[in-house]
PDB file of N, CA, C and O in Angstrom:
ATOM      1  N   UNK A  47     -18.009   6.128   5.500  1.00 45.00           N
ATOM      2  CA  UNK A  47     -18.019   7.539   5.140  1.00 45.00           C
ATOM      3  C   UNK A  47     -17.084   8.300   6.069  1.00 45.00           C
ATOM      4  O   UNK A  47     -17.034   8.394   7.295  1.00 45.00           O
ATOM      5  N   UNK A  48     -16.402   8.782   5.134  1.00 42.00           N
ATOM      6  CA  UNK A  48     -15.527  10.146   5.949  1.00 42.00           C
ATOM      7  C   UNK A  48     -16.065  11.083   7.142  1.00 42.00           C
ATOM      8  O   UNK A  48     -16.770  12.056   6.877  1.00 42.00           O
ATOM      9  N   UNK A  49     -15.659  10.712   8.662  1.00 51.00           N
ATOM     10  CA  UNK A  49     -16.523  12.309   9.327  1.00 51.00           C
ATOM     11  C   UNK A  49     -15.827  13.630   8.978  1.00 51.00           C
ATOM     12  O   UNK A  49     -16.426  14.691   9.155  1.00 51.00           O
ATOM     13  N   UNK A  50     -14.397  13.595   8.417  1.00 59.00           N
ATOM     14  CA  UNK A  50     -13.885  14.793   8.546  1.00 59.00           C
ATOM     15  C   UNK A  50     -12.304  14.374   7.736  1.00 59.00           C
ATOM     16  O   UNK A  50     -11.905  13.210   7.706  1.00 59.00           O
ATOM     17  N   UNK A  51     -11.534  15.526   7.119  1.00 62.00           N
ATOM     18  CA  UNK A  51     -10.581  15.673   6.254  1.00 62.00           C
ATOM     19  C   UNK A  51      -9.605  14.423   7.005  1.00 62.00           C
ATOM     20  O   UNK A  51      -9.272  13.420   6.374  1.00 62.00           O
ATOM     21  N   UNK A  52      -9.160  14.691   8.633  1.00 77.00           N
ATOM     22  CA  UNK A  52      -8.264  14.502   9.284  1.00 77.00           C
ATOM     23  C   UNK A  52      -8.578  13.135   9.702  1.00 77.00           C
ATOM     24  O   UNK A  52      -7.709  12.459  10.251  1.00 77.00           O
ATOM     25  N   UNK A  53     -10.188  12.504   9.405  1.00 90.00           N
ATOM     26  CA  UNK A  53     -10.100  11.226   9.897  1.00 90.00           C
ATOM     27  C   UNK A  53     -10.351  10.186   8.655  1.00 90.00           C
ATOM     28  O   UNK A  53     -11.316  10.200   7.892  1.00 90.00           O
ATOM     29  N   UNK A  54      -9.093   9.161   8.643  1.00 95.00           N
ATOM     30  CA  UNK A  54      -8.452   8.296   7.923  1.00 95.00           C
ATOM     31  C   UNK A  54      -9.805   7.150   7.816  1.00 95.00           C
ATOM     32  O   UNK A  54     -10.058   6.828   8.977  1.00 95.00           O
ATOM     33  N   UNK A  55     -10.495   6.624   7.112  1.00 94.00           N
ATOM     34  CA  UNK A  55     -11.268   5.349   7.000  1.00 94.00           C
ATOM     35  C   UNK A  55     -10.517   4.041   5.767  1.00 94.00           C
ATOM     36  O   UNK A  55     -11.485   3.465   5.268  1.00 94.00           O
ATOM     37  N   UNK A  56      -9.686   3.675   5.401  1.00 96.00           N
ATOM     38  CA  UNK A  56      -9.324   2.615   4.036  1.00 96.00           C
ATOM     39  C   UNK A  56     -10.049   1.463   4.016  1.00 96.00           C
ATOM     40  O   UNK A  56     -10.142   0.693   3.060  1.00 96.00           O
ATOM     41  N   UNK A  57     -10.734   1.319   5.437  1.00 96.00           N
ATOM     42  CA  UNK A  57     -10.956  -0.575   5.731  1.00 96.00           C
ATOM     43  C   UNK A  57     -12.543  -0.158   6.243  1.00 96.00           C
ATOM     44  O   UNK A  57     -13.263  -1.085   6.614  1.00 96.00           O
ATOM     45  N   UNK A  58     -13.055   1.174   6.261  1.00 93.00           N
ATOM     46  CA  UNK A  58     -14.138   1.395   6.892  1.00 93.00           C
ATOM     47  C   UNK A  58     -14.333   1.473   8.488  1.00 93.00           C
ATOM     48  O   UNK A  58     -15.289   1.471   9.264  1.00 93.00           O
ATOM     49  N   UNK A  59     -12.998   1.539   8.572  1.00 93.00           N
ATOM     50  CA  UNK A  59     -12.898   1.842  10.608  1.00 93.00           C
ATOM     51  C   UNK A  59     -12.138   3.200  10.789  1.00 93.00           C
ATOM     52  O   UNK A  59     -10.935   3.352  10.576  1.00 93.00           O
ATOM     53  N   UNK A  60     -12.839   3.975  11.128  1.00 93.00           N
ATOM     54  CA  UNK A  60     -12.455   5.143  11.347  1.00 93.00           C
ATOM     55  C   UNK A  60     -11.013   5.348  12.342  1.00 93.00           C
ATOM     56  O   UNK A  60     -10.848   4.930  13.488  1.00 93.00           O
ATOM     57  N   UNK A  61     -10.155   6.052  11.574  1.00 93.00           N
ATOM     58  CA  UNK A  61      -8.587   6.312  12.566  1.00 93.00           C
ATOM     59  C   UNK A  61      -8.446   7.588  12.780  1.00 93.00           C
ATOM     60  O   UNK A  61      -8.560   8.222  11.732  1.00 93.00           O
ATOM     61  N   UNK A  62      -8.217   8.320  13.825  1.00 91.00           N
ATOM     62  CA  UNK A  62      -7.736  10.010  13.927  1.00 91.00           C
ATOM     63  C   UNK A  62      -6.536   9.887  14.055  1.00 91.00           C
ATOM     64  O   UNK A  62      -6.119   9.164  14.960  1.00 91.00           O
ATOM     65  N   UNK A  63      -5.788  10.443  13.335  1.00 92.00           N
ATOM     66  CA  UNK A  63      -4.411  11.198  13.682  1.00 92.00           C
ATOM     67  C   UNK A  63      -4.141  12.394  14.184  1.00 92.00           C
ATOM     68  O   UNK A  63      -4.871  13.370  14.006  1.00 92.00           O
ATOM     69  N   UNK A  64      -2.977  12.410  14.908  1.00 90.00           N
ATOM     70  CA  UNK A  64      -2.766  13.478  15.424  1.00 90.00           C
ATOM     71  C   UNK A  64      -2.385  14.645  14.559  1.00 90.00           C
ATOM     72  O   UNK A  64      -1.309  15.182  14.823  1.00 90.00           O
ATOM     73  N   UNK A  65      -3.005  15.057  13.697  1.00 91.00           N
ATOM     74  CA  UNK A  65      -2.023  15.935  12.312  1.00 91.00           C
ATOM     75  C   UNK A  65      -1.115  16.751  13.146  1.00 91.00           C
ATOM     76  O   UNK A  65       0.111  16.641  13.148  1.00 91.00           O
ATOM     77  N   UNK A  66      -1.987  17.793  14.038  1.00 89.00           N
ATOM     78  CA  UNK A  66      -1.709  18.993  14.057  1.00 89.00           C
ATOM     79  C   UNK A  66       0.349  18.390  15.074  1.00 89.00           C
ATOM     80  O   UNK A  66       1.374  19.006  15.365  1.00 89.00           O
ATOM     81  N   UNK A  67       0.094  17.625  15.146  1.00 91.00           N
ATOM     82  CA  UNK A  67       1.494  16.890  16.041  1.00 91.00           C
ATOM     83  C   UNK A  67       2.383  16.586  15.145  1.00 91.00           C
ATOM     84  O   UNK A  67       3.528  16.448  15.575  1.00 91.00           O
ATOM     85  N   UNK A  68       2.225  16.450  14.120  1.00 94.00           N
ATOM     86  CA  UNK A  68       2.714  15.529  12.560  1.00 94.00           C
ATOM     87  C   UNK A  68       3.938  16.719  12.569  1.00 94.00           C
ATOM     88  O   UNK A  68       3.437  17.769  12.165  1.00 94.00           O
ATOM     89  N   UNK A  69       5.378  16.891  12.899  1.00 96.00           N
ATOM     90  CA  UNK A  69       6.104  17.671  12.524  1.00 96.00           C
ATOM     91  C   UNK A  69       7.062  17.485  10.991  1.00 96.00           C
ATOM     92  O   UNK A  69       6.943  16.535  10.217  1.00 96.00           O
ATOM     93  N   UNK A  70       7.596  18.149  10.896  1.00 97.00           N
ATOM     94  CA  UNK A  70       8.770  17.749   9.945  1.00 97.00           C
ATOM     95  C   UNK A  70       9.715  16.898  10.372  1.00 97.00           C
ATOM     96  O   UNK A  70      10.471  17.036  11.333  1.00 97.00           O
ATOM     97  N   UNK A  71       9.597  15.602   9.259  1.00 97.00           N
ATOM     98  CA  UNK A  71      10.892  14.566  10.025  1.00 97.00           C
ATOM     99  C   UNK A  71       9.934  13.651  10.589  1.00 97.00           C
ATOM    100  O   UNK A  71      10.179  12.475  10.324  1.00 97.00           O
ATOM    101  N   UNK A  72       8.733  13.897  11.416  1.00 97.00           N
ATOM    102  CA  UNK A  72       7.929  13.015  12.185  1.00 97.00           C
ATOM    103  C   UNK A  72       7.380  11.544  11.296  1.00 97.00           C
ATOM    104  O   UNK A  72       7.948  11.590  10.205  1.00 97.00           O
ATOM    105  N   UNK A  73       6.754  10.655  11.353  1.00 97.00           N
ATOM    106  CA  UNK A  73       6.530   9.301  10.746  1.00 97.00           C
ATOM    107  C   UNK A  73       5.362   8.708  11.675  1.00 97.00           C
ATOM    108  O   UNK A  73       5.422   9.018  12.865  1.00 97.00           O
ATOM    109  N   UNK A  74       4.273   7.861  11.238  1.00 96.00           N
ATOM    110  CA  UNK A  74       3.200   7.059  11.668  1.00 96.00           C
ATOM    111  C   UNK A  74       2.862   6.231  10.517  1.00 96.00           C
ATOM    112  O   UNK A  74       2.712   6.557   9.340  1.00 96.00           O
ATOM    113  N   UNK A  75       2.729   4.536  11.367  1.00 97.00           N
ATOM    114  CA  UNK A  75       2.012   3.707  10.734  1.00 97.00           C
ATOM    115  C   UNK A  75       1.100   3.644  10.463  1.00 97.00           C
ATOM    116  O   UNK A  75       0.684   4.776  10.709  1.00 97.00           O
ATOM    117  N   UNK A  76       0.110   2.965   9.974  1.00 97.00           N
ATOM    118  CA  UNK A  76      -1.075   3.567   9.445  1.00 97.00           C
ATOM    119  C   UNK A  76      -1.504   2.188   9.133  1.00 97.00           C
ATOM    120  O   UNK A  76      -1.570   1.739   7.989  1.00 97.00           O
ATOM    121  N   UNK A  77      -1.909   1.274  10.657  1.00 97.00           N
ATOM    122  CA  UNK A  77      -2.831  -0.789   9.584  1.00 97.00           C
ATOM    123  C   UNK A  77      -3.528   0.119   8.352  1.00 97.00           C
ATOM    124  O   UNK A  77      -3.970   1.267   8.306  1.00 97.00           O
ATOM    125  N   UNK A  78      -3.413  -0.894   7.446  1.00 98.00           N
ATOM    126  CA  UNK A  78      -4.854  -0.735   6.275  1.00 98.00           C
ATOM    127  C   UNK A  78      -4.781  -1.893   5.686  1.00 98.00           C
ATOM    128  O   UNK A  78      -3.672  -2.426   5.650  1.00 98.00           O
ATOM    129  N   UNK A  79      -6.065  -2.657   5.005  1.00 98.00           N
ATOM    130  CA  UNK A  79      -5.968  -3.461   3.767  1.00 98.00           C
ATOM    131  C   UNK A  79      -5.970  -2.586   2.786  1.00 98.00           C
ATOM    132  O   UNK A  79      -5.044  -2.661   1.978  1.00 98.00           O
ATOM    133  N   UNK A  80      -6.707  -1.843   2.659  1.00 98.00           N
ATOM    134  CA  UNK A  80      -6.366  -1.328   1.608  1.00 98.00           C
ATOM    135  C   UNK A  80      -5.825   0.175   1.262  1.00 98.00           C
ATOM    136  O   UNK A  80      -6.253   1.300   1.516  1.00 98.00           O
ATOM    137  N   UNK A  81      -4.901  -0.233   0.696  1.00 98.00           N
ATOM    138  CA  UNK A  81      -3.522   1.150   0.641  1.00 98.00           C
ATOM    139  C   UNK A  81      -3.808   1.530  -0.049  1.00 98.00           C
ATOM    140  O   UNK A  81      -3.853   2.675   0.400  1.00 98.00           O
ATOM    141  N   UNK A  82      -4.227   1.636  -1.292  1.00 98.00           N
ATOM    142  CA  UNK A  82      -4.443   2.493  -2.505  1.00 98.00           C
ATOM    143  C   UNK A  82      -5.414   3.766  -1.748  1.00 98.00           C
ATOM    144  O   UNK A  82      -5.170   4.972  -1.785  1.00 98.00           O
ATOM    145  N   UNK A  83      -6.737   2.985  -0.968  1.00 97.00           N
ATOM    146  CA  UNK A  83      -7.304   4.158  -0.541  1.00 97.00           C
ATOM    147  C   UNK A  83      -6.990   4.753   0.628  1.00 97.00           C
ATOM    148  O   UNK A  83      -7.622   5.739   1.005  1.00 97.00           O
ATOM    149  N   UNK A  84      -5.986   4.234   1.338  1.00 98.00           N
ATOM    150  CA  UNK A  84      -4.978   5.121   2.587  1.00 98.00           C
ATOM    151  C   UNK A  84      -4.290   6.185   1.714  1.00 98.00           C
ATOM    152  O   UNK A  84      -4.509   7.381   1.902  1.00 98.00           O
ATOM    153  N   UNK A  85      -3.545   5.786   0.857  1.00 98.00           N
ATOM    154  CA  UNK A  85      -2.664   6.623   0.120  1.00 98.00           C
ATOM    155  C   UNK A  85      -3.429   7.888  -0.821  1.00 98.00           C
ATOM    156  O   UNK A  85      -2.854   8.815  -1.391  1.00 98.00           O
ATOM    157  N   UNK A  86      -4.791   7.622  -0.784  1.00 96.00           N
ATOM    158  CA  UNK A  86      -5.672   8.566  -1.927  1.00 96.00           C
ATOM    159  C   UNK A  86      -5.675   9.662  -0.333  1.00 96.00           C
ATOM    160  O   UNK A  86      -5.319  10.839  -0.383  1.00 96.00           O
ATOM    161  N   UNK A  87      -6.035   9.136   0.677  1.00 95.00           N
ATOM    162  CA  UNK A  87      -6.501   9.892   2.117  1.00 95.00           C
ATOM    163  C   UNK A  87      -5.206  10.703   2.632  1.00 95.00           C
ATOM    164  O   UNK A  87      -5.275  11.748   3.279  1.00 95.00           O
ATOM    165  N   UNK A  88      -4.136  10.123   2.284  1.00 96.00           N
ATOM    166  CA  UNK A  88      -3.257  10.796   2.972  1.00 96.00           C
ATOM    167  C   UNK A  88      -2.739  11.709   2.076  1.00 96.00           C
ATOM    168  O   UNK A  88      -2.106  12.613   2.620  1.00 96.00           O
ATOM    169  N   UNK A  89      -2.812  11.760   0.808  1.00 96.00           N
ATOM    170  CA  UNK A  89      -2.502  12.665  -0.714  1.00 96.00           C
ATOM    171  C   UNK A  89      -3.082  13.538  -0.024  1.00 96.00           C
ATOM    172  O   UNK A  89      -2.607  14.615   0.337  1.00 96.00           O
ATOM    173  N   UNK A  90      -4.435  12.991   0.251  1.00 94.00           N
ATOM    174  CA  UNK A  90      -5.174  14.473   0.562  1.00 94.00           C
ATOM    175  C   UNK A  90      -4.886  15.782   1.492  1.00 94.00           C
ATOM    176  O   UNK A  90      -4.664  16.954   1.190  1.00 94.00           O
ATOM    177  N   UNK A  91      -4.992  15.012   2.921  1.00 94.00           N
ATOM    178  CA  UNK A  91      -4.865  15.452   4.274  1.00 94.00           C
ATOM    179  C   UNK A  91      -3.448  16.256   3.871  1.00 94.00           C
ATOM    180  O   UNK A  91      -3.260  17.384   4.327  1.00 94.00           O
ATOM    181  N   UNK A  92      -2.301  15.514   2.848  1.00 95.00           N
ATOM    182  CA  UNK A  92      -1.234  16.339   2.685  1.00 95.00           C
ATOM    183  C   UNK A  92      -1.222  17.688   1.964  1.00 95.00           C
ATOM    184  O   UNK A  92      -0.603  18.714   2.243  1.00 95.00           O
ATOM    185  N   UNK A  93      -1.818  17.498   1.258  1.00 95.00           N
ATOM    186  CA  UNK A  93      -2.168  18.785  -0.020  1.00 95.00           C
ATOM    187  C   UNK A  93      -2.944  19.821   0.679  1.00 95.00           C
ATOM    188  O   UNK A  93      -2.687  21.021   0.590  1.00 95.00           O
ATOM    189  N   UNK A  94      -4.096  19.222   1.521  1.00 92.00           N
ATOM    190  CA  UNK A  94      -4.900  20.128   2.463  1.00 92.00           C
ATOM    191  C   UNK A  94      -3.723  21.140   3.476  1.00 92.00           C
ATOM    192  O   UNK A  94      -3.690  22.333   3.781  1.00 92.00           O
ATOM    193  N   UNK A  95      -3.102  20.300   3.684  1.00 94.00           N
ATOM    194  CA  UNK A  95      -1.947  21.033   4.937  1.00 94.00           C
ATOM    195  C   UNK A  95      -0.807  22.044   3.742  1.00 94.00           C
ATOM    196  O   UNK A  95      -0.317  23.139   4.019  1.00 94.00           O
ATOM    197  N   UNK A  96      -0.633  21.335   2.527  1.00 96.00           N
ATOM    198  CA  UNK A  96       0.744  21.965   2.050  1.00 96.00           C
ATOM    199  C   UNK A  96       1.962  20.996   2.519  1.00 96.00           C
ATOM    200  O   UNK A  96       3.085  21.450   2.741  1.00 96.00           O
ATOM    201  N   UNK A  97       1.640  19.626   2.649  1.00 96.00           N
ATOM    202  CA  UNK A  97       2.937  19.311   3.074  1.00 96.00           C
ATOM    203  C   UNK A  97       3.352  18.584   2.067  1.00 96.00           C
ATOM    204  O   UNK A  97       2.605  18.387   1.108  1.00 96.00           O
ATOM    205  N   UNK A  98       4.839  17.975   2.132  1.00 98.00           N
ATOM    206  CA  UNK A  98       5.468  17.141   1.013  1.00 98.00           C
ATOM    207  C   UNK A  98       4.920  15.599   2.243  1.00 98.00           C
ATOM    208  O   UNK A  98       4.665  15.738   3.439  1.00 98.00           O
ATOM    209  N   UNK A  99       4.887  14.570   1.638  1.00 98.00           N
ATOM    210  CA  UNK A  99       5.337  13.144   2.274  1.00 98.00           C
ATOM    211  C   UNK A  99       5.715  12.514   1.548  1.00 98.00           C
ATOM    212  O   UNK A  99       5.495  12.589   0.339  1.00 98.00           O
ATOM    213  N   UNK A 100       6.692  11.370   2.374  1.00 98.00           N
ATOM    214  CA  UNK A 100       6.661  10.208   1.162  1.00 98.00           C
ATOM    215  C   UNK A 100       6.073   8.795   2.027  1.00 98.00           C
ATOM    216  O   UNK A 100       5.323   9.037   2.972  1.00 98.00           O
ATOM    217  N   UNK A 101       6.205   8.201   1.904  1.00 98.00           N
ATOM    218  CA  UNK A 101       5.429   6.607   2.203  1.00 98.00           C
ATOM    219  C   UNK A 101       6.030   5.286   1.793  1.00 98.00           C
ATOM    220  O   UNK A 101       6.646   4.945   0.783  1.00 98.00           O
ATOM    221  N   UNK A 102       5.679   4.678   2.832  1.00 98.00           N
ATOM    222  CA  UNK A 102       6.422   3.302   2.491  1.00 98.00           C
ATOM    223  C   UNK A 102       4.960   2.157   2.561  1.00 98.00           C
ATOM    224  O   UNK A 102       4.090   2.392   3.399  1.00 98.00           O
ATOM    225  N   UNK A 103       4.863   1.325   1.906  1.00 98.00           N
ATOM    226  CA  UNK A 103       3.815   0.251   1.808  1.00 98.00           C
ATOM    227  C   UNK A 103       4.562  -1.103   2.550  1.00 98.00           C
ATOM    228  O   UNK A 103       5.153  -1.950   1.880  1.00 98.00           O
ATOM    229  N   UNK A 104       4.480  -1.150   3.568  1.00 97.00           N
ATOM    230  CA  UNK A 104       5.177  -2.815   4.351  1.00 97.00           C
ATOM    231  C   UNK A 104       4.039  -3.295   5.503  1.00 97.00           C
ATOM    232  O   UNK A 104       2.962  -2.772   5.791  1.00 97.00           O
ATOM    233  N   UNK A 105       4.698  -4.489   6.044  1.00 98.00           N
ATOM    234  CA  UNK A 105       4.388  -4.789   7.533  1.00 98.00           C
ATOM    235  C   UNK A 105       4.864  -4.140   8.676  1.00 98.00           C
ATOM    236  O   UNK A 105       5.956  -3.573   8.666  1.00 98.00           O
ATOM    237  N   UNK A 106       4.141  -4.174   9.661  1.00 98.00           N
ATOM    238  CA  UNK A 106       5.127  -3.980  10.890  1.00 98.00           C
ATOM    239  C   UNK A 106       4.356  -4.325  11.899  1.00 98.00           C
ATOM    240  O   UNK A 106       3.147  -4.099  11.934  1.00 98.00           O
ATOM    241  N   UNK A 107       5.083  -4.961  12.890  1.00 96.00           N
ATOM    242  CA  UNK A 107       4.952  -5.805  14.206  1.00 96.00           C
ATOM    243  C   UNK A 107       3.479  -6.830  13.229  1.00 96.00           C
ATOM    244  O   UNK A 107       2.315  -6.754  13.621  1.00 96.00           O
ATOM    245  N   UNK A 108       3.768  -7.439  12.359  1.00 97.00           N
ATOM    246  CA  UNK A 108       2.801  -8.098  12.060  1.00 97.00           C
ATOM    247  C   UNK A 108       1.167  -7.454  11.142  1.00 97.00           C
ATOM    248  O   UNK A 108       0.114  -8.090  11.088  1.00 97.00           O
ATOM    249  N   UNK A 109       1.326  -6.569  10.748  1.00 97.00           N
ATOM    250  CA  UNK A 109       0.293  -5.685  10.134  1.00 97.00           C
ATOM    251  C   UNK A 109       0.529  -4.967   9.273  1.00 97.00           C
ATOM    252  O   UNK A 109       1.505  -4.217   9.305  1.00 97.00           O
ATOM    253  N   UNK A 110      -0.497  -5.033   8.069  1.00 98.00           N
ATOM    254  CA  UNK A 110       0.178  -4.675   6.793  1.00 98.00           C
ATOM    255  C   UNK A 110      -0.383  -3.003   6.989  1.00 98.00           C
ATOM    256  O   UNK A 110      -1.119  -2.585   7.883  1.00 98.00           O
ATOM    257  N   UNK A 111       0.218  -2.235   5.862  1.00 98.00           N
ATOM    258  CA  UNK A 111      -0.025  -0.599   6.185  1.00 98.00           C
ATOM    259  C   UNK A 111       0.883   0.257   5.469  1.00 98.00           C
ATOM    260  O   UNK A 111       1.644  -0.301   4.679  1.00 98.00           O
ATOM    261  N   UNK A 112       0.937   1.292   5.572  1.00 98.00           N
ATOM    262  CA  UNK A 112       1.897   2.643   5.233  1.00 98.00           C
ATOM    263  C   UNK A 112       1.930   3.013   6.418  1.00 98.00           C
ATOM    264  O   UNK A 112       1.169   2.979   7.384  1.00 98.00           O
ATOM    265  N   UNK A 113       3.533   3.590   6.060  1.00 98.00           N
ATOM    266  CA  UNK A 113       4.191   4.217   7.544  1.00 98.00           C
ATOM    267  C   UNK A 113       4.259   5.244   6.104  1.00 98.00           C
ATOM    268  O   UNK A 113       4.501   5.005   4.921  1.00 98.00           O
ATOM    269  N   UNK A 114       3.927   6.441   6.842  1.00 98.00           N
ATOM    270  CA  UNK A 114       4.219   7.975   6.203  1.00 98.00           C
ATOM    271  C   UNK A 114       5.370   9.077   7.323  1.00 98.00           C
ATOM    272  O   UNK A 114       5.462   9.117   8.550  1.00 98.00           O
ATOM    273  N   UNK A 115       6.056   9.804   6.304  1.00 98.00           N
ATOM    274  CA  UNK A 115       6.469  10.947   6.995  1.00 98.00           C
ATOM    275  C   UNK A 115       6.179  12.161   5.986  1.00 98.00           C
ATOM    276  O   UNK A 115       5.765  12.369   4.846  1.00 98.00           O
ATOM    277  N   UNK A 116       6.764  12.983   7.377  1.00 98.00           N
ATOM    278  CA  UNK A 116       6.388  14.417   6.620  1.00 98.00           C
ATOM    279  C   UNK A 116       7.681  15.006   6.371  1.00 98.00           C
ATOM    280  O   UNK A 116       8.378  15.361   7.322  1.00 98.00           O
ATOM    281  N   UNK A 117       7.994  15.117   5.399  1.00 97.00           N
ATOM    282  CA  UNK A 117       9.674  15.524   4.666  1.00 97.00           C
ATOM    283  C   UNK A 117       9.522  17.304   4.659  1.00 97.00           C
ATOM    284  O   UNK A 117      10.594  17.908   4.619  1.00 97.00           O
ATOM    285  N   UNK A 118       8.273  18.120   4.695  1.00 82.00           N
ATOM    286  CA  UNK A 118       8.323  19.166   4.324  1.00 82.00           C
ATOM    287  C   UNK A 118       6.788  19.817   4.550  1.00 82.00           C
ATOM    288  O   UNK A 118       6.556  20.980   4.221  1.00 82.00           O
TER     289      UNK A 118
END
């Protein structure tokens, strides 16, 4: 269960991001198994703020995930 807008759960392990740090141009990986519901969480947190993002679905340093930025 969700504690709050800003904290990320996809795999059931709670993640905080730094939003309020999240600038324009800025980018964070994001582990998840499952992306569909990272990507439903981060739709959100974006729409909540007003921001544009876009997202990439890959690995990195060995861990699968979305790396997001904030374009706007």
């Amino acid at each position: 269960r969700r504690r709050r807008l800003e904290t990320l759960n996809p795999d059931g392990v709670p993640i905080d991001v730094a939003w309020s740090e999240f600038e324009v141009g800025a980018s964070v990986f994001i582990p998840a198994i499952n992306t569909t519901k990272l990507l439903a969480q981060l739709k959100a947190v974006a729409q909540y703020h007003h921001w544009t993002i876009q997202h990439r679905i890959h690995s990195e340093g060995g861990k699968w995930g979305v790396r997001v930025w904030r374009v706007l």
